[in-house]
Every structure is written in structure tokens, then in C-alpha cells.
GROMACS .gro file of C-alpha atoms in nm:
model
  246
    1MET     CA    1   2.988  -7.999  -1.390
    2ASP     CA    2   2.782  -8.192  -1.134
    3ASP     CA    3   2.521  -7.922  -1.066
    4ALA     CA    4   2.194  -7.988  -1.252
    5ASP     CA    5   2.177  -7.613  -1.312
    6GLY     CA    6   2.507  -7.622  -1.499
    7TYR     CA    7   2.741  -7.329  -1.442
    8PHE     CA    8   2.456  -7.100  -1.339
    9GLY     CA    9   2.351  -7.260  -1.012
   10GLU     CA   10   2.238  -7.099  -0.690
   11ARG     CA   11   2.566  -6.925  -0.608
   12VAL     CA   12   2.583  -6.756  -0.949
   13ALA     CA   13   2.208  -6.688  -0.970
   14ALA     CA   14   2.208  -6.511  -0.632
   15ARG     CA   15   2.454  -6.249  -0.761
   16TYR     CA   16   2.386  -6.257  -1.133
   17ASP     CA   17   2.186  -5.936  -1.170
   18GLU     CA   18   2.439  -5.745  -0.963
   19SER     CA   19   2.753  -5.894  -1.116
   20SER     CA   20   2.626  -5.833  -1.470
   21SER     CA   21   2.504  -5.483  -1.389
   22ASP     CA   22   2.644  -5.315  -1.704
   23MET     CA   23   2.408  -5.505  -1.929
   24PHE     CA   24   2.117  -5.415  -1.700
   25ALA     CA   25   2.161  -5.044  -1.778
   26PRO     CA   26   1.819  -4.907  -1.880
   27ASP     CA   27   1.943  -4.772  -2.214
   28VAL     CA   28   2.103  -5.107  -2.306
   29VAL     CA   29   1.787  -5.300  -2.219
   30ALA     CA   30   1.558  -5.051  -2.395
   31GLU     CA   31   1.759  -5.059  -2.717
   32THR     CA   32   1.762  -5.441  -2.721
   33VAL     CA   33   1.391  -5.471  -2.647
   34GLU     CA   34   1.302  -5.218  -2.917
   35VAL     CA   35   1.467  -5.426  -3.189
   36LEU     CA   36   1.325  -5.755  -3.063
   37ALA     CA   37   0.972  -5.615  -3.034
   38GLU     CA   38   0.994  -5.487  -3.391
   39LEU     CA   39   1.104  -5.829  -3.517
   40ALA     CA   40   0.844  -6.019  -3.315
   41GLY     CA   41   0.559  -5.809  -3.452
   42ALA     CA   42   0.225  -5.952  -3.342
   43GLY     CA   43   0.375  -6.298  -3.276
   44ARG     CA   44   0.531  -6.483  -2.986
   45ALA     CA   45   0.898  -6.471  -2.884
   46LEU     CA   46   1.117  -6.758  -2.763
   47GLU     CA   47   1.421  -6.667  -2.552
   48LEU     CA   48   1.692  -6.931  -2.525
   49GLY     CA   49   1.880  -6.896  -2.199
   50ILE     CA   50   1.612  -6.673  -2.047
   51GLY     CA   51   1.795  -6.651  -1.715
   52THR     CA   52   1.663  -6.397  -1.466
   53GLY     CA   53   1.451  -6.216  -1.723
   54ARG     CA   54   1.666  -5.914  -1.810
   55ILE     CA   55   1.516  -5.898  -2.160
   56ALA     CA   56   1.209  -6.121  -2.133
   57LEU     CA   57   1.032  -5.911  -1.870
   58PRO     CA   58   1.050  -5.572  -2.048
   59LEU     CA   59   0.972  -5.740  -2.380
   60ALA     CA   60   0.660  -5.894  -2.225
   61ARG     CA   61   0.564  -5.551  -2.090
   62ARG     CA   62   0.575  -5.431  -2.451
   63GLY     CA   63   0.293  -5.675  -2.522
   64VAL     CA   64   0.504  -5.953  -2.679
   65PRO     CA   65   0.417  -6.298  -2.537
   66VAL     CA   66   0.746  -6.454  -2.428
   67HIS     CA   67   0.837  -6.815  -2.350
   68GLY     CA   68   1.181  -6.920  -2.233
   69ILE     CA   69   1.409  -7.222  -2.228
   70ASP     CA   70   1.676  -7.251  -1.959
   71MET     CA   71   1.864  -7.528  -1.779
   72SER     CA   72   1.907  -7.337  -1.453
   73ARG     CA   73   1.617  -7.362  -1.212
   74ALA     CA   74   1.800  -7.120  -0.983
   75MET     CA   75   1.807  -6.850  -1.252
   76VAL     CA   76   1.445  -6.913  -1.351
   77ALA     CA   77   1.337  -6.886  -0.987
   78ARG     CA   78   1.474  -6.528  -0.984
   79LEU     CA   79   1.278  -6.450  -1.300
   80GLN     CA   80   0.953  -6.588  -1.161
   81ALA     CA   81   0.994  -6.395  -0.835
   82LYS     CA   82   1.003  -6.061  -1.019
   83PRO     CA   83   0.689  -5.862  -1.102
   84GLY     CA   84   0.534  -6.019  -1.413
   85GLY     CA   85   0.768  -6.317  -1.403
   86ASP     CA   86   0.497  -6.564  -1.311
   87ALA     CA   87   0.323  -6.489  -1.642
   88ILE     CA   88   0.620  -6.602  -1.851
   89GLY     CA   89   0.628  -6.972  -1.934
   90VAL     CA   90   0.962  -7.148  -1.907
   91THR     CA   91   1.071  -7.489  -2.031
   92ILE     CA   92   1.353  -7.632  -1.819
   93GLY     CA   93   1.617  -7.797  -2.033
   94ASP     CA   94   1.910  -7.761  -2.272
   95PHE     CA   95   1.814  -7.492  -2.523
   96ALA     CA   96   1.998  -7.677  -2.799
   97THR     CA   97   1.740  -7.957  -2.789
   98ALA     CA   98   1.449  -7.878  -2.553
   99ARG     CA   99   1.115  -7.817  -2.721
  100ALA     CA  100   0.876  -7.541  -2.612
  101PRO     CA  101   0.503  -7.555  -2.682
  102GLY     CA  102   0.370  -7.382  -2.992
  103THR     CA  103   0.540  -7.182  -3.264
  104PHE     CA  104   0.704  -6.841  -3.261
  105SER     CA  105   0.769  -6.544  -3.487
  106LEU     CA  106   1.097  -6.471  -3.308
  107GLY     CA  107   1.369  -6.674  -3.138
  108TYR     CA  108   1.665  -6.499  -2.977
  109LEU     CA  109   1.992  -6.551  -2.788
  110VAL     CA  110   2.152  -6.242  -2.632
  111PHE     CA  111   2.471  -6.151  -2.444
  112ASN     CA  112   2.698  -6.422  -2.589
  113THR     CA  113   2.469  -6.705  -2.475
  114ILE     CA  114   2.529  -6.907  -2.794
  115MET     CA  115   2.882  -6.963  -2.661
  116ASN     CA  116   2.744  -7.148  -2.357
  117LEU     CA  117   2.706  -7.438  -2.599
  118THR     CA  118   3.062  -7.565  -2.588
  119THR     CA  119   3.070  -7.784  -2.900
  120GLN     CA  120   3.007  -7.708  -3.263
  121ALA     CA  121   2.755  -7.994  -3.275
  122ALA     CA  122   2.551  -7.836  -2.996
  123GLN     CA  123   2.554  -7.497  -3.168
  124VAL     CA  124   2.435  -7.657  -3.493
  125ALA     CA  125   2.161  -7.839  -3.300
  126CYS     CA  126   2.052  -7.508  -3.150
  127PHE     CA  127   1.996  -7.355  -3.493
  128ARG     CA  128   1.794  -7.657  -3.601
  129ASN     CA  129   1.592  -7.646  -3.279
  130VAL     CA  130   1.506  -7.279  -3.324
  131ALA     CA  131   1.420  -7.330  -3.692
  132ALA     CA  132   1.175  -7.604  -3.589
  133HIS     CA  133   1.004  -7.359  -3.352
  134LEU     CA  134   0.980  -7.071  -3.601
  135GLU     CA  135   0.679  -6.991  -3.813
  136PRO     CA  136   0.750  -6.926  -4.183
  137GLY     CA  137   0.887  -6.574  -4.208
  138GLY     CA  138   1.004  -6.586  -3.846
  139CYS     CA  139   1.347  -6.466  -3.733
  140PHE     CA  140   1.632  -6.596  -3.519
  141VAL     CA  141   1.851  -6.329  -3.354
  142ILE     CA  142   2.190  -6.376  -3.192
  143GLU     CA  143   2.398  -6.115  -3.009
  144VAL     CA  144   2.756  -6.232  -2.963
  145GLY     CA  145   3.106  -6.093  -2.945
  146VAL     CA  146   3.366  -6.127  -3.216
  147PRO     CA  147   3.654  -6.344  -3.085
  148GLU     CA  148   3.928  -6.110  -2.963
  149LEU     CA  149   4.216  -6.310  -3.102
  150ARG     CA  150   4.381  -5.996  -3.234
  151LYS     CA  151   4.466  -5.916  -2.870
  152LEU     CA  152   4.673  -6.232  -2.837
  153PRO     CA  153   5.046  -6.180  -2.901
  154PRO     CA  154   5.247  -6.490  -3.000
  155GLY     CA  155   5.267  -6.737  -2.714
  156GLN     CA  156   4.990  -6.579  -2.505
  157LYS     CA  157   4.644  -6.727  -2.455
  158ALA     CA  158   4.486  -6.504  -2.186
  159VAL     CA  159   4.310  -6.168  -2.231
  160PRO     CA  160   4.217  -5.973  -1.915
  161PHE     CA  161   3.892  -5.778  -1.928
  162HIS     CA  162   3.852  -5.656  -1.569
  163VAL     CA  163   4.106  -5.559  -1.304
  164SER     CA  164   4.036  -5.399  -0.967
  165PRO     CA  165   4.185  -5.418  -0.614
  166THR     CA  166   3.938  -5.695  -0.521
  167SER     CA  167   3.857  -5.873  -0.847
  168TRP     CA  168   4.020  -5.992  -1.168
  169ALA     CA  169   3.864  -6.144  -1.478
  170PHE     CA  170   4.025  -6.285  -1.790
  171ASP     CA  171   3.942  -6.498  -2.092
  172VAL     CA  172   4.157  -6.793  -2.196
  173TYR     CA  173   4.155  -6.905  -2.561
  174ASP     CA  174   4.251  -7.229  -2.732
  175VAL     CA  175   4.275  -7.132  -3.099
  176ALA     CA  176   4.312  -7.495  -3.210
  177THR     CA  177   3.969  -7.600  -3.078
  178GLN     CA  178   3.782  -7.266  -3.042
  179ALA     CA  179   3.739  -7.352  -2.675
  180MET     CA  180   3.764  -7.064  -2.432
  181SER     CA  181   3.679  -6.985  -2.073
  182SER     CA  182   3.595  -6.677  -1.870
  183ASN     CA  183   3.775  -6.683  -1.536
  184TYR     CA  184   3.700  -6.478  -1.227
  185VAL     CA  185   3.897  -6.417  -0.907
  186ASP     CA  186   3.723  -6.227  -0.628
  187VAL     CA  187   3.860  -6.134  -0.288
  188ILE     CA  188   3.578  -6.146  -0.033
  189ASP     CA  189   3.653  -6.077   0.335
  190GLY     CA  190   4.021  -6.131   0.269
  191ARG     CA  191   3.975  -6.469   0.099
  192GLY     CA  192   4.014  -6.544  -0.269
  193GLU     CA  193   3.738  -6.714  -0.468
  194TYR     CA  194   3.793  -6.851  -0.819
  195ARG     CA  195   3.545  -6.973  -1.078
  196SER     CA  196   3.571  -7.059  -1.445
  197ILE     CA  197   3.297  -7.090  -1.708
  198PRO     CA  198   3.368  -7.269  -2.038
  199PHE     CA  199   3.252  -7.141  -2.375
  200ARG     CA  200   3.305  -7.205  -2.744
  201TYR     CA  201   3.371  -6.894  -2.951
  202VAL     CA  202   3.220  -6.882  -3.297
  203TRP     CA  203   3.276  -6.669  -3.607
  204PRO     CA  204   2.998  -6.484  -3.796
  205SER     CA  205   3.062  -6.687  -4.112
  206GLU     CA  206   3.040  -7.008  -3.910
  207LEU     CA  207   2.702  -6.901  -3.771
  208ASP     CA  208   2.582  -6.829  -4.125
  209LEU     CA  209   2.671  -7.184  -4.227
  210MET     CA  210   2.487  -7.324  -3.924
  211ALA     CA  211   2.184  -7.117  -4.022
  212GLN     CA  212   2.201  -7.246  -4.379
  213MET     CA  213   2.212  -7.604  -4.251
  214ALA     CA  214   1.896  -7.531  -4.051
  215GLY     CA  215   1.714  -7.383  -4.351
  216LEU     CA  216   1.755  -7.019  -4.246
  217ARG     CA  217   1.906  -6.731  -4.439
  218LEU     CA  218   2.085  -6.416  -4.324
  219ARG     CA  219   1.870  -6.104  -4.329
  220GLU     CA  220   2.067  -5.848  -4.129
  221ARG     CA  221   2.397  -5.813  -3.946
  222TRP     CA  222   2.473  -5.507  -3.733
  223ASP     CA  223   2.750  -5.417  -3.491
  224GLY     CA  224   2.495  -5.371  -3.213
  225TRP     CA  225   2.133  -5.303  -3.129
  226ALA     CA  226   2.160  -4.950  -3.271
  227LYS     CA  227   2.189  -5.118  -3.613
  228GLY     CA  228   2.525  -4.968  -3.706
  229PRO     CA  229   2.720  -5.134  -3.988
  230PHE     CA  230   2.920  -5.445  -3.902
  231THR     CA  231   3.284  -5.398  -4.001
  232SER     CA  232   3.623  -5.561  -3.949
  233GLU     CA  233   3.664  -5.338  -3.642
  234SER     CA  234   3.336  -5.441  -3.475
  235HIS     CA  235   3.371  -5.608  -3.136
  236ARG     CA  236   3.033  -5.782  -3.152
  237HIS     CA  237   2.743  -5.836  -3.387
  238VAL     CA  238   2.367  -5.872  -3.380
  239SER     CA  239   2.267  -6.109  -3.660
  240VAL     CA  240   1.918  -6.184  -3.789
  241TRP     CA  241   1.836  -6.497  -3.988
  242GLU     CA  242   1.490  -6.566  -4.127
  243LYS     CA  243   1.293  -6.878  -4.207
  244PRO     CA  244   1.175  -6.856  -4.568
  245VAL     CA  245   0.804  -6.852  -4.639
  246GLY     CA  246   0.700  -7.159  -4.835
   0.00000   0.00000   0.00000
């Protein structure tokens, strides 16, 4: 990837809010913000992969001071152009290693963003980076899907997740390396456009071990922001790890 903004450069940023419209639904945003505001309490929140501000802006409107880390200047420009966006500080850089000023009572990664780190080493570094930013008693929250390997019959590695007359989207898995990619084909004005974004899928137990290595301990795990129980049938989880006091 030659773009300094990574896989979320100008072309993606220009359509991001529209193309990801399901997660912008008011009830989805409100439920997410409610949980994060509760966990942040009277402290500051650090969003890794802050993007265009889907969560940061309403969380800031709740009175929680928010700072973000993001590699994509194009995405951050969209955030800062929105009402209230100029009041949110952003550190440009890799959220696995970039340091933000000050300490925080909450760090969070939503909508599968942990998988944008495509190596296990980078994901481990992310946990350590967040732990270094957290105040004692602070929390780190991740929202991420459970790998859908049960949908893979023998010999198949692709799982479609969107099909329409003008667009197709599918995930491709490599179960030997935990590498995966989300692939998109769009027909615009009669011409096909293809793009692929790499990820690394990660299991809940693996995240718990990363947290332990960073000095954090699991506090909660739900199957979503409504705080339902996480089970073997859950398609995603919202996990909360805390930094011990003392």
C-alpha cells in the first residue's frame, strides 16, 4: 500500500459514511455511545481509528472529552469538517504505536478496527500502547466480529456478505495464518471497480492473552452493546478489559 493514508485514503474517505450507512443508524450509534460514556465516567476517552467521527462526535456531545489516533488524514479531514469536529484532538499515526498526549479513563476500538492491524505482533503492540495510555482503573473496549469459519465448507475460503445487481462483497479467509480480506466489486456507470482490504481475524481468547501480556484483565464480555450474554452462537462481541489499580 503506497498511500500514506493506508487503505482509507481519499477515495474511500469520500464515500465512507455512505457506504457504511448501517452502522450510522441512530439506534446503533446511541447504544454504543451510552456504554462508552458509562465506562468513561468523568475521564477522557481515546478512540483508536477515529475515522470520520461516527462515535467520537456523539460521545463528545455527551460531555466526554475525546482524543483520537488515526493514520488517514483523509478520514480525519471529514471528522474535522463536521460540527464539533474541530474540538476533537487527533494524533496522526499508527494506533498500535502512536502516543497521544495525557492519560485516559477509556480507550476503545469499534467496528472490527482491531483487525486492521494485520499481524499478531501489531495487535499485541496495540494492547500495550493502550495500557500505557490508561489511568489505573481505566478500561479498554473492543467491538469485533467472531470469525465466521463455520460458514466455510471443506475446500472453500470465501464467504459472501453482500450481493446486489450492482455490487458484491465477500470475505476471503486463510485459516493457516488468520489472514483475511474484505473484497468489494461495484458497477458504476457500466464499469466494474474492485478493491480489497486486508485484515487479521482474532479470537476472543487470543485477545484475552494479549490483554494479559499488557497488564490488563477481562472485566466484561457481551454479544453486543445491549450487553446480552456472549455465547457460542454470538456473531460478535464487545469486550472490556481493565487496568488494575495499584
